[in-house]
mmCIF file with all atom_site columns, C-alpha atoms in Angstrom:
data_model
loop_
_atom_site.group_PDB
_atom_site.id
_atom_site.type_symbol
_atom_site.label_atom_id
_atom_site.label_alt_id
_atom_site.label_comp_id
_atom_site.label_asym_id
_atom_site.label_entity_id
_atom_site.label_seq_id
_atom_site.pdbx_PDB_ins_code
_atom_site.Cartn_x
_atom_site.Cartn_y
_atom_site.Cartn_z
_atom_site.occupancy
_atom_site.B_iso_or_equiv
_atom_site.pdbx_formal_charge
_atom_site.auth_seq_id
_atom_site.auth_comp_id
_atom_site.auth_asym_id
_atom_site.auth_atom_id
_atom_site.pdbx_PDB_model_num
ATOM 1   C CA . UNK A 1 1   ? -35.002 34.052 -1.139  1.00 0.00 ? 1   UNK A CA 1
ATOM 2   C CA . UNK A 1 2   ? -32.596 34.096 -4.051  1.00 0.00 ? 2   UNK A CA 1
ATOM 3   C CA . UNK A 1 3   ? -34.967 31.892 -6.060  1.00 0.00 ? 3   UNK A CA 1
ATOM 4   C CA . UNK A 1 4   ? -37.465 34.769 -6.179  1.00 0.00 ? 4   UNK A CA 1
ATOM 5   C CA . UNK A 1 5   ? -35.040 37.068 -7.987  1.00 0.00 ? 5   UNK A CA 1
ATOM 6   C CA . UNK A 1 6   ? -35.453 37.743 -11.679 1.00 0.00 ? 6   UNK A CA 1
ATOM 7   C CA . UNK A 1 7   ? -34.042 40.214 -14.114 1.00 0.00 ? 7   UNK A CA 1
ATOM 8   C CA . UNK A 1 8   ? -35.647 40.617 -17.519 1.00 0.00 ? 8   UNK A CA 1
ATOM 9   C CA . UNK A 1 9   ? -34.653 42.804 -20.449 1.00 0.00 ? 9   UNK A CA 1
ATOM 10  C CA . UNK A 1 10  ? -37.012 43.760 -23.235 1.00 0.00 ? 10  UNK A CA 1
ATOM 11  C CA . UNK A 1 11  ? -36.926 45.849 -26.363 1.00 0.00 ? 11  UNK A CA 1
ATOM 12  C CA . UNK A 1 12  ? -33.212 46.365 -26.865 1.00 0.00 ? 12  UNK A CA 1
ATOM 13  C CA . UNK A 1 13  ? -33.133 46.847 -30.631 1.00 0.00 ? 13  UNK A CA 1
ATOM 14  C CA . UNK A 1 14  ? -29.613 48.097 -31.165 1.00 0.00 ? 14  UNK A CA 1
ATOM 15  C CA . UNK A 1 15  ? -27.615 47.343 -34.296 1.00 0.00 ? 15  UNK A CA 1
ATOM 16  C CA . UNK A 1 16  ? -24.034 48.494 -34.748 1.00 0.00 ? 16  UNK A CA 1
ATOM 17  C CA . UNK A 1 17  ? -24.508 51.081 -32.011 1.00 0.00 ? 17  UNK A CA 1
ATOM 18  C CA . UNK A 1 18  ? -27.606 52.671 -33.568 1.00 0.00 ? 18  UNK A CA 1
ATOM 19  C CA . UNK A 1 19  ? -30.958 52.308 -31.846 1.00 0.00 ? 19  UNK A CA 1
ATOM 20  C CA . UNK A 1 20  ? -34.137 52.040 -33.894 1.00 0.00 ? 20  UNK A CA 1
ATOM 21  C CA . UNK A 1 21  ? -36.245 55.206 -33.800 1.00 0.00 ? 21  UNK A CA 1
ATOM 22  C CA . UNK A 1 22  ? -38.711 55.015 -30.930 1.00 0.00 ? 22  UNK A CA 1
ATOM 23  C CA . UNK A 1 23  ? -37.069 51.910 -29.484 1.00 0.00 ? 23  UNK A CA 1
ATOM 24  C CA . UNK A 1 24  ? -36.606 52.065 -25.749 1.00 0.00 ? 24  UNK A CA 1
ATOM 25  C CA . UNK A 1 25  ? -34.774 49.456 -23.702 1.00 0.00 ? 25  UNK A CA 1
ATOM 26  C CA . UNK A 1 26  ? -36.814 48.351 -20.711 1.00 0.00 ? 26  UNK A CA 1
ATOM 27  C CA . UNK A 1 27  ? -35.714 46.113 -17.876 1.00 0.00 ? 27  UNK A CA 1
ATOM 28  C CA . UNK A 1 28  ? -37.780 44.553 -15.120 1.00 0.00 ? 28  UNK A CA 1
ATOM 29  C CA . UNK A 1 29  ? -36.455 43.613 -11.689 1.00 0.00 ? 29  UNK A CA 1
ATOM 30  C CA . UNK A 1 30  ? -38.463 41.388 -9.355  1.00 0.00 ? 30  UNK A CA 1
ATOM 31  C CA . UNK A 1 31  ? -37.550 42.306 -5.794  1.00 0.00 ? 31  UNK A CA 1
ATOM 32  C CA . UNK A 1 32  ? -37.279 39.436 -3.283  1.00 0.00 ? 32  UNK A CA 1
ATOM 33  C CA . UNK A 1 33  ? -39.571 39.054 -0.277  1.00 0.00 ? 33  UNK A CA 1
ATOM 34  C CA . UNK A 1 34  ? -36.719 39.865 2.119   1.00 0.00 ? 34  UNK A CA 1
ATOM 35  C CA . UNK A 1 35  ? -35.095 43.173 1.162   1.00 0.00 ? 35  UNK A CA 1
ATOM 36  C CA . UNK A 1 36  ? -32.833 43.671 4.129   1.00 0.00 ? 36  UNK A CA 1
ATOM 37  C CA . UNK A 1 37  ? -29.083 44.131 4.441   1.00 0.00 ? 37  UNK A CA 1
ATOM 38  C CA . UNK A 1 38  ? -28.371 40.415 3.914   1.00 0.00 ? 38  UNK A CA 1
ATOM 39  C CA . UNK A 1 39  ? -29.783 40.698 0.385   1.00 0.00 ? 39  UNK A CA 1
ATOM 40  C CA . UNK A 1 40  ? -27.742 43.786 -0.564  1.00 0.00 ? 40  UNK A CA 1
ATOM 41  C CA . UNK A 1 41  ? -25.115 41.971 -2.652  1.00 0.00 ? 41  UNK A CA 1
ATOM 42  C CA . UNK A 1 42  ? -27.732 40.162 -4.733  1.00 0.00 ? 42  UNK A CA 1
ATOM 43  C CA . UNK A 1 43  ? -29.763 43.342 -5.178  1.00 0.00 ? 43  UNK A CA 1
ATOM 44  C CA . UNK A 1 44  ? -26.679 45.304 -6.262  1.00 0.00 ? 44  UNK A CA 1
ATOM 45  C CA . UNK A 1 45  ? -26.002 42.590 -8.854  1.00 0.00 ? 45  UNK A CA 1
ATOM 46  C CA . UNK A 1 46  ? -29.580 42.836 -10.125 1.00 0.00 ? 46  UNK A CA 1
ATOM 47  C CA . UNK A 1 47  ? -29.379 46.613 -10.385 1.00 0.00 ? 47  UNK A CA 1
ATOM 48  C CA . UNK A 1 48  ? -25.990 46.405 -12.146 1.00 0.00 ? 48  UNK A CA 1
ATOM 49  C CA . UNK A 1 49  ? -27.455 43.955 -14.668 1.00 0.00 ? 49  UNK A CA 1
ATOM 50  C CA . UNK A 1 50  ? -30.044 46.532 -15.765 1.00 0.00 ? 50  UNK A CA 1
ATOM 51  C CA . UNK A 1 51  ? -27.788 49.582 -15.519 1.00 0.00 ? 51  UNK A CA 1
ATOM 52  C CA . UNK A 1 52  ? -27.947 50.348 -19.259 1.00 0.00 ? 52  UNK A CA 1
ATOM 53  C CA . UNK A 1 53  ? -31.736 50.244 -19.536 1.00 0.00 ? 53  UNK A CA 1
ATOM 54  C CA . UNK A 1 54  ? -33.526 53.513 -20.201 1.00 0.00 ? 54  UNK A CA 1
ATOM 55  C CA . UNK A 1 55  ? -36.582 52.382 -18.240 1.00 0.00 ? 55  UNK A CA 1
ATOM 56  C CA . UNK A 1 56  ? -36.342 50.133 -15.185 1.00 0.00 ? 56  UNK A CA 1
ATOM 57  C CA . UNK A 1 57  ? -39.544 48.656 -13.796 1.00 0.00 ? 57  UNK A CA 1
ATOM 58  C CA . UNK A 1 58  ? -39.276 47.391 -10.233 1.00 0.00 ? 58  UNK A CA 1
ATOM 59  C CA . UNK A 1 59  ? -41.811 44.853 -9.029  1.00 0.00 ? 59  UNK A CA 1
ATOM 60  C CA . UNK A 1 60  ? -41.927 45.039 -5.249  1.00 0.00 ? 60  UNK A CA 1
ATOM 61  C CA . UNK A 1 61  ? -45.321 43.437 -4.814  1.00 0.00 ? 61  UNK A CA 1
ATOM 62  C CA . UNK A 1 62  ? -43.882 40.442 -2.954  1.00 0.00 ? 62  UNK A CA 1
ATOM 63  C CA . UNK A 1 63  ? -41.662 42.422 -0.557  1.00 0.00 ? 63  UNK A CA 1
ATOM 64  C CA . UNK A 1 64  ? -42.358 41.406 3.046   1.00 0.00 ? 64  UNK A CA 1
ATOM 65  C CA . UNK A 1 65  ? -39.355 42.947 4.848   1.00 0.00 ? 65  UNK A CA 1
ATOM 66  C CA . UNK A 1 66  ? -37.342 46.107 4.260   1.00 0.00 ? 66  UNK A CA 1
ATOM 67  C CA . UNK A 1 67  ? -34.720 48.038 6.154   1.00 0.00 ? 67  UNK A CA 1
ATOM 68  C CA . UNK A 1 68  ? -33.010 51.391 5.834   1.00 0.00 ? 68  UNK A CA 1
ATOM 69  C CA . UNK A 1 69  ? -30.037 49.887 3.977   1.00 0.00 ? 69  UNK A CA 1
ATOM 70  C CA . UNK A 1 70  ? -32.345 48.601 1.229   1.00 0.00 ? 70  UNK A CA 1
ATOM 71  C CA . UNK A 1 71  ? -34.124 51.937 0.901   1.00 0.00 ? 71  UNK A CA 1
ATOM 72  C CA . UNK A 1 72  ? -30.737 53.687 0.690   1.00 0.00 ? 72  UNK A CA 1
ATOM 73  C CA . UNK A 1 73  ? -29.745 51.298 -2.104  1.00 0.00 ? 73  UNK A CA 1
ATOM 74  C CA . UNK A 1 74  ? -32.981 52.134 -3.938  1.00 0.00 ? 74  UNK A CA 1
ATOM 75  C CA . UNK A 1 75  ? -32.214 55.844 -3.585  1.00 0.00 ? 75  UNK A CA 1
ATOM 76  C CA . UNK A 1 76  ? -28.705 55.366 -4.949  1.00 0.00 ? 76  UNK A CA 1
ATOM 77  C CA . UNK A 1 77  ? -30.051 53.346 -7.877  1.00 0.00 ? 77  UNK A CA 1
ATOM 78  C CA . UNK A 1 78  ? -32.653 56.027 -8.566  1.00 0.00 ? 78  UNK A CA 1
ATOM 79  C CA . UNK A 1 79  ? -29.993 58.763 -8.573  1.00 0.00 ? 79  UNK A CA 1
ATOM 80  C CA . UNK A 1 80  ? -27.802 56.761 -10.954 1.00 0.00 ? 80  UNK A CA 1
ATOM 81  C CA . UNK A 1 81  ? -30.742 56.244 -13.315 1.00 0.00 ? 81  UNK A CA 1
ATOM 82  C CA . UNK A 1 82  ? -31.605 59.940 -13.197 1.00 0.00 ? 82  UNK A CA 1
ATOM 83  C CA . UNK A 1 83  ? -27.982 60.835 -13.897 1.00 0.00 ? 83  UNK A CA 1
ATOM 84  C CA . UNK A 1 84  ? -28.025 58.737 -17.083 1.00 0.00 ? 84  UNK A CA 1
ATOM 85  C CA . UNK A 1 85  ? -31.385 60.085 -18.206 1.00 0.00 ? 85  UNK A CA 1
ATOM 86  C CA . UNK A 1 86  ? -33.150 56.833 -17.326 1.00 0.00 ? 86  UNK A CA 1
ATOM 87  C CA . UNK A 1 87  ? -36.386 56.422 -15.443 1.00 0.00 ? 87  UNK A CA 1
ATOM 88  C CA . UNK A 1 88  ? -37.723 54.210 -12.687 1.00 0.00 ? 88  UNK A CA 1
ATOM 89  C CA . UNK A 1 89  ? -41.268 52.933 -12.463 1.00 0.00 ? 89  UNK A CA 1
ATOM 90  C CA . UNK A 1 90  ? -43.110 50.404 -10.343 1.00 0.00 ? 90  UNK A CA 1
ATOM 91  C CA . UNK A 1 91  ? -44.902 47.278 -11.533 1.00 0.00 ? 91  UNK A CA 1
ATOM 92  C CA . UNK A 1 92  ? -46.084 46.682 -7.977  1.00 0.00 ? 92  UNK A CA 1
ATOM 93  C CA . UNK A 1 93  ? -45.253 47.707 -4.435  1.00 0.00 ? 93  UNK A CA 1
ATOM 94  C CA . UNK A 1 94  ? -46.278 45.917 -1.259  1.00 0.00 ? 94  UNK A CA 1
ATOM 95  C CA . UNK A 1 95  ? -47.705 47.746 1.731   1.00 0.00 ? 95  UNK A CA 1
ATOM 96  C CA . UNK A 1 96  ? -44.518 46.922 3.668   1.00 0.00 ? 96  UNK A CA 1
ATOM 97  C CA . UNK A 1 97  ? -42.379 48.584 1.002   1.00 0.00 ? 97  UNK A CA 1
ATOM 98  C CA . UNK A 1 98  ? -44.516 51.704 0.730   1.00 0.00 ? 98  UNK A CA 1
ATOM 99  C CA . UNK A 1 99  ? -44.855 52.037 4.515   1.00 0.00 ? 99  UNK A CA 1
ATOM 100 C CA . UNK A 1 100 ? -41.087 51.701 5.001   1.00 0.00 ? 100 UNK A CA 1
ATOM 101 C CA . UNK A 1 101 ? -40.424 54.384 2.402   1.00 0.00 ? 101 UNK A CA 1
ATOM 102 C CA . UNK A 1 102 ? -43.136 56.582 3.926   1.00 0.00 ? 102 UNK A CA 1
ATOM 103 C CA . UNK A 1 103 ? -41.537 56.395 7.384   1.00 0.00 ? 103 UNK A CA 1
ATOM 104 C CA . UNK A 1 104 ? -38.312 57.783 5.925   1.00 0.00 ? 104 UNK A CA 1
ATOM 105 C CA . UNK A 1 105 ? -40.026 60.343 3.724   1.00 0.00 ? 105 UNK A CA 1
ATOM 106 C CA . UNK A 1 106 ? -38.976 58.598 0.508   1.00 0.00 ? 106 UNK A CA 1
ATOM 107 C CA . UNK A 1 107 ? -42.355 57.807 -1.041  1.00 0.00 ? 107 UNK A CA 1
ATOM 108 C CA . UNK A 1 108 ? -42.335 60.748 -3.446  1.00 0.00 ? 108 UNK A CA 1
ATOM 109 C CA . UNK A 1 109 ? -38.628 60.556 -4.225  1.00 0.00 ? 109 UNK A CA 1
ATOM 110 C CA . UNK A 1 110 ? -38.978 56.893 -5.215  1.00 0.00 ? 110 UNK A CA 1
ATOM 111 C CA . UNK A 1 111 ? -42.320 57.534 -6.973  1.00 0.00 ? 111 UNK A CA 1
ATOM 112 C CA . UNK A 1 112 ? -43.973 54.850 -4.855  1.00 0.00 ? 112 UNK A CA 1
ATOM 113 C CA . UNK A 1 113 ? -47.731 54.770 -4.476  1.00 0.00 ? 113 UNK A CA 1
ATOM 114 C CA . UNK A 1 114 ? -48.887 56.180 -1.148  1.00 0.00 ? 114 UNK A CA 1
ATOM 115 C CA . UNK A 1 115 ? -49.238 53.659 1.678   1.00 0.00 ? 115 UNK A CA 1
ATOM 116 C CA . UNK A 1 116 ? -52.785 52.534 2.336   1.00 0.00 ? 116 UNK A CA 1
ATOM 117 C CA . UNK A 1 117 ? -54.243 53.740 5.604   1.00 0.00 ? 117 UNK A CA 1
ATOM 118 C CA . UNK A 1 118 ? -55.284 51.057 8.070   1.00 0.00 ? 118 UNK A CA 1
#
């Protein structure tokens, strides 16, 4: 599902190494429908492309499949962002994504919305 991937940068107003006051670089990553181990290389590339952003917004609304390897990659990305003083937020999260994170106890750590009860 590589065609579903997108990386978008907004608001990077830097000139000669000086950021405008109040300017904050934001990047958006659209997660693919299949977020399993086969997609790890592409996802790592997406995360590397937004590594300098202060705010990264992940859109996981279309995610249909996840595995532990993907959730581990998300945790690593989150830790790297935290280490640089960046932040992670969600523009959408599918039930599959939130349920997978919930099963591993990662909902709060990843700041995902709670899974909906059936």
